[in-house]
mmCIF file of N, CA, C and O in Angstrom:
data_model
loop_
_atom_site.group_PDB
_atom_site.id
_atom_site.type_symbol
_atom_site.label_atom_id
_atom_site.label_comp_id
_atom_site.label_asym_id
_atom_site.label_seq_id
_atom_site.Cartn_x
_atom_site.Cartn_y
_atom_site.Cartn_z
ATOM 1 N N UNK A 1469 12.902 13.837 10.050
ATOM 2 C CA UNK A 1469 12.092 14.516 9.054
ATOM 3 C C UNK A 1469 10.969 13.607 8.545
ATOM 4 O O UNK A 1469 9.838 14.000 8.496
ATOM 5 N N UNK A 1470 11.311 12.378 8.202
ATOM 6 C CA UNK A 1470 10.293 11.470 7.672
ATOM 7 C C UNK A 1470 9.206 11.185 8.709
ATOM 8 O O UNK A 1470 8.031 11.125 8.384
ATOM 9 N N UNK A 1471 9.607 11.036 9.970
ATOM 10 C CA UNK A 1471 8.636 10.746 11.028
ATOM 11 C C UNK A 1471 7.588 11.855 11.134
ATOM 12 O O UNK A 1471 6.422 11.596 11.388
ATOM 13 N N UNK A 1472 7.999 13.097 10.924
ATOM 14 C CA UNK A 1472 7.073 14.220 10.982
ATOM 15 C C UNK A 1472 6.067 14.222 9.851
ATOM 16 O O UNK A 1472 4.989 14.778 9.967
ATOM 17 N N UNK A 1473 6.400 13.586 8.753
ATOM 18 C CA UNK A 1473 5.499 13.542 7.601
ATOM 19 C C UNK A 1473 4.560 12.344 7.664
ATOM 20 O O UNK A 1473 3.485 12.372 7.104
ATOM 21 N N UNK A 1474 4.948 11.297 8.314
ATOM 22 C CA UNK A 1474 4.179 10.053 8.337
ATOM 23 C C UNK A 1474 2.760 10.219 8.885
ATOM 24 O O UNK A 1474 1.831 9.671 8.309
ATOM 25 N N UNK A 1475 2.534 10.949 10.000
ATOM 26 C CA UNK A 1475 1.164 11.024 10.510
ATOM 27 C C UNK A 1475 0.170 11.601 9.517
ATOM 28 O O UNK A 1475 -0.962 11.154 9.456
ATOM 29 N N UNK A 1476 0.591 12.575 8.706
ATOM 30 C CA UNK A 1476 -0.346 13.148 7.740
ATOM 31 C C UNK A 1476 -0.685 12.142 6.652
ATOM 32 O O UNK A 1476 -1.796 12.125 6.147
ATOM 33 N N UNK A 1477 0.259 11.287 6.296
ATOM 34 C CA UNK A 1477 -0.021 10.254 5.304
ATOM 35 C C UNK A 1477 -1.006 9.246 5.885
ATOM 36 O O UNK A 1477 -1.952 8.841 5.228
ATOM 37 N N UNK A 1478 -0.799 8.854 7.134
ATOM 38 C CA UNK A 1478 -1.745 7.942 7.782
ATOM 39 C C UNK A 1478 -3.122 8.584 7.844
ATOM 40 O O UNK A 1478 -4.127 7.936 7.595
ATOM 41 N N UNK A 1479 -3.150 9.847 8.180
ATOM 42 C CA UNK A 1479 -4.423 10.553 8.241
ATOM 43 C C UNK A 1479 -5.113 10.594 6.898
ATOM 44 O O UNK A 1479 -6.311 10.370 6.803
ATOM 45 N N UNK A 1480 -4.355 10.820 5.860
ATOM 46 C CA UNK A 1480 -4.934 10.902 4.523
ATOM 47 C C UNK A 1480 -5.654 9.603 4.174
ATOM 48 O O UNK A 1480 -6.744 9.618 3.637
ATOM 49 N N UNK A 1481 -5.054 8.466 4.514
ATOM 50 C CA UNK A 1481 -5.703 7.183 4.240
ATOM 51 C C UNK A 1481 -6.951 6.999 5.109
ATOM 52 O O UNK A 1481 -7.963 6.494 4.647
ATOM 53 N N UNK A 1482 -6.883 7.406 6.360
ATOM 54 C CA UNK A 1482 -8.024 7.236 7.256
ATOM 55 C C UNK A 1482 -9.165 8.180 6.914
ATOM 56 O O UNK A 1482 -10.318 7.889 7.225
ATOM 57 N N UNK A 1483 -8.885 9.316 6.295
ATOM 58 C CA UNK A 1483 -9.941 10.256 5.942
ATOM 59 C C UNK A 1483 -10.886 9.671 4.909
ATOM 60 O O UNK A 1483 -12.011 10.137 4.760
ATOM 61 N N UNK A 1484 -10.466 8.654 4.193
ATOM 62 C CA UNK A 1484 -11.338 8.014 3.217
ATOM 63 C C UNK A 1484 -12.584 7.435 3.877
ATOM 64 O O UNK A 1484 -13.618 7.275 3.245
ATOM 65 N N UNK A 1485 -12.491 7.126 5.167
ATOM 66 C CA UNK A 1485 -13.589 6.490 5.872
ATOM 67 C C UNK A 1485 -14.370 7.467 6.748
ATOM 68 O O UNK A 1485 -15.084 7.053 7.651
ATOM 69 N N UNK A 1486 -14.236 8.744 6.473
ATOM 70 C CA UNK A 1486 -14.918 9.765 7.271
ATOM 71 C C UNK A 1486 -16.388 9.911 6.902
ATOM 72 O O UNK A 1486 -17.137 10.520 7.640
ATOM 73 N N UNK A 1487 -16.799 9.413 5.784
ATOM 74 C CA UNK A 1487 -18.179 9.421 5.307
ATOM 75 C C UNK A 1487 -18.675 10.781 4.833
ATOM 76 O O UNK A 1487 -19.480 10.844 3.923
ATOM 77 N N UNK A 1488 -18.237 11.858 5.441
ATOM 78 C CA UNK A 1488 -18.657 13.181 4.977
ATOM 79 C C UNK A 1488 -17.637 14.226 5.436
ATOM 80 O O UNK A 1488 -16.676 13.911 6.127
ATOM 81 N N UNK A 1489 -17.875 15.470 5.040
ATOM 82 C CA UNK A 1489 -16.935 16.547 5.361
ATOM 83 C C UNK A 1489 -16.819 16.790 6.865
ATOM 84 O O UNK A 1489 -15.742 17.089 7.368
ATOM 85 N N UNK A 1490 -17.936 16.664 7.577
ATOM 86 C CA UNK A 1490 -17.900 16.870 9.027
ATOM 87 C C UNK A 1490 -17.027 15.829 9.712
ATOM 88 O O UNK A 1490 -16.278 16.130 10.632
ATOM 89 N N UNK A 1491 -17.128 14.597 9.284
ATOM 90 C CA UNK A 1491 -16.308 13.529 9.846
ATOM 91 C C UNK A 1491 -14.835 13.744 9.554
ATOM 92 O O UNK A 1491 -13.977 13.523 10.412
ATOM 93 N N UNK A 1492 -14.528 14.180 8.336
ATOM 94 C CA UNK A 1492 -13.139 14.455 7.964
ATOM 95 C C UNK A 1492 -12.573 15.606 8.790
ATOM 96 O O UNK A 1492 -11.421 15.562 9.228
ATOM 97 N N UNK A 1493 -13.388 16.620 9.032
ATOM 98 C CA UNK A 1493 -12.943 17.755 9.850
ATOM 99 C C UNK A 1493 -12.684 17.315 11.290
ATOM 100 O O UNK A 1493 -11.686 17.697 11.906
ATOM 101 N N UNK A 1494 -13.567 16.469 11.833
ATOM 102 C CA UNK A 1494 -13.373 15.965 13.192
ATOM 103 C C UNK A 1494 -12.088 15.138 13.277
ATOM 104 O O UNK A 1494 -11.329 15.265 14.240
ATOM 105 N N UNK A 1495 -11.831 14.313 12.269
ATOM 106 C CA UNK A 1495 -10.589 13.529 12.241
ATOM 107 C C UNK A 1495 -9.366 14.438 12.203
ATOM 108 O O UNK A 1495 -8.384 14.190 12.904
ATOM 109 N N UNK A 1496 -9.421 15.470 11.389
ATOM 110 C CA UNK A 1496 -8.288 16.391 11.262
ATOM 111 C C UNK A 1496 -8.018 17.090 12.597
ATOM 112 O O UNK A 1496 -6.861 17.247 12.997
ATOM 113 N N UNK A 1497 -9.061 17.488 13.291
ATOM 114 C CA UNK A 1497 -8.896 18.140 14.597
ATOM 115 C C UNK A 1497 -8.279 17.169 15.595
ATOM 116 O O UNK A 1497 -7.338 17.509 16.316
ATOM 117 N N UNK A 1498 -8.775 15.942 15.609
ATOM 118 C CA UNK A 1498 -8.261 14.927 16.526
ATOM 119 C C UNK A 1498 -6.786 14.649 16.268
ATOM 120 O O UNK A 1498 -5.969 14.636 17.190
ATOM 121 N N UNK A 1499 -6.411 14.443 14.987
ATOM 122 C CA UNK A 1499 -5.005 14.197 14.651
ATOM 123 C C UNK A 1499 -4.139 15.404 15.015
ATOM 124 O O UNK A 1499 -3.010 15.246 15.472
ATOM 125 N N UNK A 1500 -4.644 16.603 14.823
ATOM 126 C CA UNK A 1500 -3.886 17.810 15.171
ATOM 127 C C UNK A 1500 -3.619 17.877 16.675
ATOM 128 O O UNK A 1500 -2.517 18.239 17.098
ATOM 129 N N UNK A 1501 -4.615 17.538 17.463
ATOM 130 C CA UNK A 1501 -4.429 17.548 18.917
ATOM 131 C C UNK A 1501 -3.399 16.508 19.349
ATOM 132 O O UNK A 1501 -2.541 16.784 20.189
ATOM 133 N N UNK A 1502 -3.474 15.324 18.759
ATOM 134 C CA UNK A 1502 -2.499 14.283 19.108
ATOM 135 C C UNK A 1502 -1.092 14.666 18.683
ATOM 136 O O UNK A 1502 -0.123 14.434 19.413
ATOM 137 N N UNK A 1503 -0.945 15.272 17.528
ATOM 138 C CA UNK A 1503 0.373 15.718 17.074
ATOM 139 C C UNK A 1503 0.885 16.867 17.937
ATOM 140 O O UNK A 1503 2.076 16.974 18.201
ATOM 141 N N UNK A 1504 -0.026 17.725 18.414
ATOM 142 C CA UNK A 1504 0.370 18.808 19.318
ATOM 143 C C UNK A 1504 0.940 18.237 20.615
ATOM 144 O O UNK A 1504 1.901 18.765 21.164
ATOM 145 N N UNK A 1505 0.353 17.150 21.090
ATOM 146 C CA UNK A 1505 0.896 16.480 22.278
ATOM 147 C C UNK A 1505 2.322 16.028 22.013
ATOM 148 O O UNK A 1505 3.198 16.171 22.873
ATOM 149 N N UNK A 1506 2.541 15.472 20.846
ATOM 150 C CA UNK A 1506 3.881 15.006 20.480
ATOM 151 C C UNK A 1506 4.873 16.171 20.466
ATOM 152 O O UNK A 1506 5.980 16.059 20.976
ATOM 153 N N UNK A 1507 4.460 17.298 19.915
ATOM 154 C CA UNK A 1507 5.341 18.471 19.806
ATOM 155 C C UNK A 1507 5.748 18.988 21.180
ATOM 156 O O UNK A 1507 6.904 19.340 21.392
ATOM 157 N N UNK A 1508 4.808 19.035 22.115
ATOM 158 C CA UNK A 1508 5.115 19.556 23.458
ATOM 159 C C UNK A 1508 5.532 18.451 24.428
ATOM 160 O O UNK A 1508 5.644 18.685 25.623
ATOM 161 N N UNK A 1509 5.741 17.270 23.901
ATOM 162 C CA UNK A 1509 6.238 16.118 24.663
ATOM 163 C C UNK A 1509 5.304 15.708 25.800
ATOM 164 O O UNK A 1509 5.716 15.536 26.942
ATOM 165 N N UNK A 1510 4.030 15.564 25.446
ATOM 166 C CA UNK A 1510 3.034 15.015 26.358
ATOM 167 C C UNK A 1510 2.667 13.622 25.865
ATOM 168 O O UNK A 1510 2.615 13.391 24.656
ATOM 169 N N UNK A 1511 2.377 12.732 26.775
ATOM 170 C CA UNK A 1511 1.861 11.428 26.389
ATOM 171 C C UNK A 1511 0.414 11.639 25.934
ATOM 172 O O UNK A 1511 -0.431 12.045 26.742
ATOM 173 N N UNK A 1512 0.100 11.386 24.661
ATOM 174 C CA UNK A 1512 -1.259 11.652 24.165
ATOM 175 C C UNK A 1512 -2.354 10.896 24.919
ATOM 176 O O UNK A 1512 -3.412 11.451 25.182
ATOM 177 N N UNK A 1513 -2.095 9.650 25.306
ATOM 178 C CA UNK A 1513 -3.107 8.884 26.020
ATOM 179 C C UNK A 1513 -3.361 9.467 27.411
ATOM 180 O O UNK A 1513 -4.516 9.618 27.820
ATOM 181 N N UNK A 1514 -2.304 9.839 28.117
ATOM 182 C CA UNK A 1514 -2.468 10.454 29.443
ATOM 183 C C UNK A 1514 -3.215 11.777 29.336
ATOM 184 O O UNK A 1514 -4.120 12.063 30.127
ATOM 185 N N UNK A 1515 -2.837 12.594 28.345
ATOM 186 C CA UNK A 1515 -3.492 13.898 28.149
ATOM 187 C C UNK A 1515 -4.968 13.704 27.838
ATOM 188 O O UNK A 1515 -5.835 14.326 28.453
ATOM 189 N N UNK A 1516 -5.258 12.830 26.891
ATOM 190 C CA UNK A 1516 -6.636 12.627 26.470
ATOM 191 C C UNK A 1516 -7.492 12.070 27.608
ATOM 192 O O UNK A 1516 -8.625 12.518 27.817
ATOM 193 N N UNK A 1517 -6.955 11.132 28.357
ATOM 194 C CA UNK A 1517 -7.686 10.558 29.490
ATOM 195 C C UNK A 1517 -8.025 11.634 30.520
ATOM 196 O O UNK A 1517 -9.160 11.716 30.996
ATOM 197 N N UNK A 1518 -7.047 12.482 30.848
ATOM 198 C CA UNK A 1518 -7.275 13.540 31.824
ATOM 199 C C UNK A 1518 -8.272 14.573 31.307
ATOM 200 O O UNK A 1518 -9.206 14.962 32.013
ATOM 201 N N UNK A 1519 -8.091 14.995 30.072
ATOM 202 C CA UNK A 1519 -8.959 16.037 29.501
ATOM 203 C C UNK A 1519 -10.396 15.544 29.380
ATOM 204 O O UNK A 1519 -11.336 16.274 29.719
ATOM 205 N N UNK A 1520 -10.596 14.326 28.919
ATOM 206 C CA UNK A 1520 -11.965 13.812 28.789
ATOM 207 C C UNK A 1520 -12.647 13.715 30.150
ATOM 208 O O UNK A 1520 -13.863 13.893 30.251
ATOM 209 N N UNK A 1521 -11.891 13.457 31.189
ATOM 210 C CA UNK A 1521 -12.451 13.418 32.530
ATOM 211 C C UNK A 1521 -12.804 14.788 33.083
ATOM 212 O O UNK A 1521 -13.622 14.910 33.987
ATOM 213 N N UNK A 1522 -12.211 15.836 32.540
ATOM 214 C CA UNK A 1522 -12.447 17.203 33.029
ATOM 215 C C UNK A 1522 -13.531 17.950 32.253
ATOM 216 O O UNK A 1522 -14.035 18.966 32.731
ATOM 217 N N UNK A 1523 -13.860 17.502 31.054
ATOM 218 C CA UNK A 1523 -14.832 18.223 30.227
ATOM 219 C C UNK A 1523 -16.213 18.230 30.869
ATOM 220 O O UNK A 1523 -16.667 17.233 31.419
ATOM 221 N N UNK A 1524 -16.854 19.409 30.801
ATOM 222 C CA UNK A 1524 -18.221 19.589 31.294
ATOM 223 C C UNK A 1524 -19.022 20.305 30.220
ATOM 224 O O UNK A 1524 -18.465 21.016 29.381
ATOM 225 N N UNK A 1525 -20.311 20.171 30.263
ATOM 226 C CA UNK A 1525 -21.174 20.822 29.269
ATOM 227 C C UNK A 1525 -21.134 22.341 29.348
ATOM 228 O O UNK A 1525 -21.283 23.022 28.350
ATOM 229 N N UNK A 1526 -20.940 22.887 30.540
ATOM 230 C CA UNK A 1526 -21.048 24.341 30.727
ATOM 231 C C UNK A 1526 -19.691 25.058 30.747
ATOM 232 O O UNK A 1526 -19.593 26.150 31.274
ATOM 233 N N UNK A 1527 -18.653 24.473 30.149
ATOM 234 C CA UNK A 1527 -17.332 25.115 30.149
ATOM 235 C C UNK A 1527 -17.321 26.286 29.172
ATOM 236 O O UNK A 1527 -17.890 26.198 28.080
ATOM 237 N N UNK A 1528 -16.660 27.369 29.566
ATOM 238 C CA UNK A 1528 -16.516 28.492 28.641
ATOM 239 C C UNK A 1528 -15.255 28.294 27.789
ATOM 240 O O UNK A 1528 -14.469 27.373 28.006
ATOM 241 N N UNK A 1529 -15.084 29.165 26.819
ATOM 242 C CA UNK A 1529 -13.981 29.034 25.870
ATOM 243 C C UNK A 1529 -12.609 29.076 26.544
ATOM 244 O O UNK A 1529 -11.698 28.324 26.185
ATOM 245 N N UNK A 1530 -12.460 29.912 27.542
ATOM 246 C CA UNK A 1530 -11.181 30.030 28.256
ATOM 247 C C UNK A 1530 -10.815 28.727 28.960
ATOM 248 O O UNK A 1530 -9.663 28.294 28.923
ATOM 249 N N UNK A 1531 -11.787 28.102 29.589
ATOM 250 C CA UNK A 1531 -11.526 26.829 30.272
ATOM 251 C C UNK A 1531 -11.135 25.734 29.277
ATOM 252 O O UNK A 1531 -10.239 24.935 29.547
ATOM 253 N N UNK A 1532 -11.790 25.706 28.142
ATOM 254 C CA UNK A 1532 -11.467 24.712 27.118
ATOM 255 C C UNK A 1532 -10.080 24.973 26.553
ATOM 256 O O UNK A 1532 -9.294 24.042 26.352
ATOM 257 N N UNK A 1533 -9.736 26.235 26.345
ATOM 258 C CA UNK A 1533 -8.412 26.591 25.825
ATOM 259 C C UNK A 1533 -7.312 26.108 26.766
ATOM 260 O O UNK A 1533 -6.257 25.665 26.313
ATOM 261 N N UNK A 1534 -7.565 26.148 28.050
ATOM 262 C CA UNK A 1534 -6.571 25.693 29.027
ATOM 263 C C UNK A 1534 -6.319 24.188 28.944
ATOM 264 O O UNK A 1534 -5.306 23.704 29.452
ATOM 265 N N UNK A 1535 -7.195 23.455 28.299
ATOM 266 C CA UNK A 1535 -7.034 22.009 28.167
ATOM 267 C C UNK A 1535 -6.283 21.607 26.901
ATOM 268 O O UNK A 1535 -5.941 20.435 26.737
ATOM 269 N N UNK A 1536 -6.030 22.553 26.001
ATOM 270 C CA UNK A 1536 -5.263 22.244 24.795
ATOM 271 C C UNK A 1536 -3.836 21.871 25.181
ATOM 272 O O UNK A 1536 -3.316 22.344 26.205
ATOM 273 N N UNK A 1537 -3.182 21.010 24.417
ATOM 274 C CA UNK A 1537 -1.885 20.463 24.837
ATOM 275 C C UNK A 1537 -0.846 21.480 25.310
ATOM 276 O O UNK A 1537 -0.237 21.294 26.368
ATOM 277 N N UNK A 1538 -0.645 22.572 24.583
ATOM 278 C CA UNK A 1538 0.388 23.538 24.975
ATOM 279 C C UNK A 1538 0.055 24.178 26.320
ATOM 280 O O UNK A 1538 0.894 24.253 27.220
ATOM 281 N N UNK A 1539 -1.174 24.640 26.468
ATOM 282 C CA UNK A 1539 -1.589 25.275 27.723
ATOM 283 C C UNK A 1539 -1.626 24.268 28.865
ATOM 284 O O UNK A 1539 -1.265 24.579 30.001
ATOM 285 N N UNK A 1540 -2.061 23.075 28.575
ATOM 286 C CA UNK A 1540 -2.126 22.008 29.567
ATOM 287 C C UNK A 1540 -0.730 21.725 30.128
ATOM 288 O O UNK A 1540 -0.554 21.622 31.332
ATOM 289 N N UNK A 1541 0.262 21.622 29.246
ATOM 290 C CA UNK A 1541 1.618 21.355 29.698
ATOM 291 C C UNK A 1541 2.154 22.508 30.560
ATOM 292 O O UNK A 1541 2.764 22.277 31.592
ATOM 293 N N UNK A 1542 1.880 23.757 30.127
ATOM 294 C CA UNK A 1542 2.334 24.906 30.911
ATOM 295 C C UNK A 1542 1.734 24.893 32.306
ATOM 296 O O UNK A 1542 2.396 25.219 33.274
ATOM 297 N N UNK A 1543 0.478 24.502 32.420
ATOM 298 C CA UNK A 1543 -0.177 24.491 33.730
ATOM 299 C C UNK A 1543 0.348 23.372 34.624
ATOM 300 O O UNK A 1543 0.211 23.428 35.835
ATOM 301 N N UNK A 1544 0.953 22.363 34.033
ATOM 302 C CA UNK A 1544 1.481 21.219 34.794
ATOM 303 C C UNK A 1544 2.920 21.455 35.255
ATOM 304 O O UNK A 1544 3.417 20.728 36.083
ATOM 305 N N UNK A 1545 3.584 22.457 34.704
ATOM 306 C CA UNK A 1545 5.000 22.705 35.061
ATOM 307 C C UNK A 1545 5.117 23.598 36.275
ATOM 308 O O UNK A 1545 4.293 24.306 36.668
#
């Protein structure tokens, strides 16, 4: 139980250095994606490395959705 609460506390401290609302929102999205990896039992570094290598400027919403941790794991099984 405590482990599940710790990342949000760490995030709260790091949000102080976001400089503005946009930066804080980007941090929140990033932490959410990393925690989603944890929930679906993906290695966050492996997932992030693979996804960053696959991103293209002309991707549509469906293609991007397939790269989110839950969908990514389903496609790998």
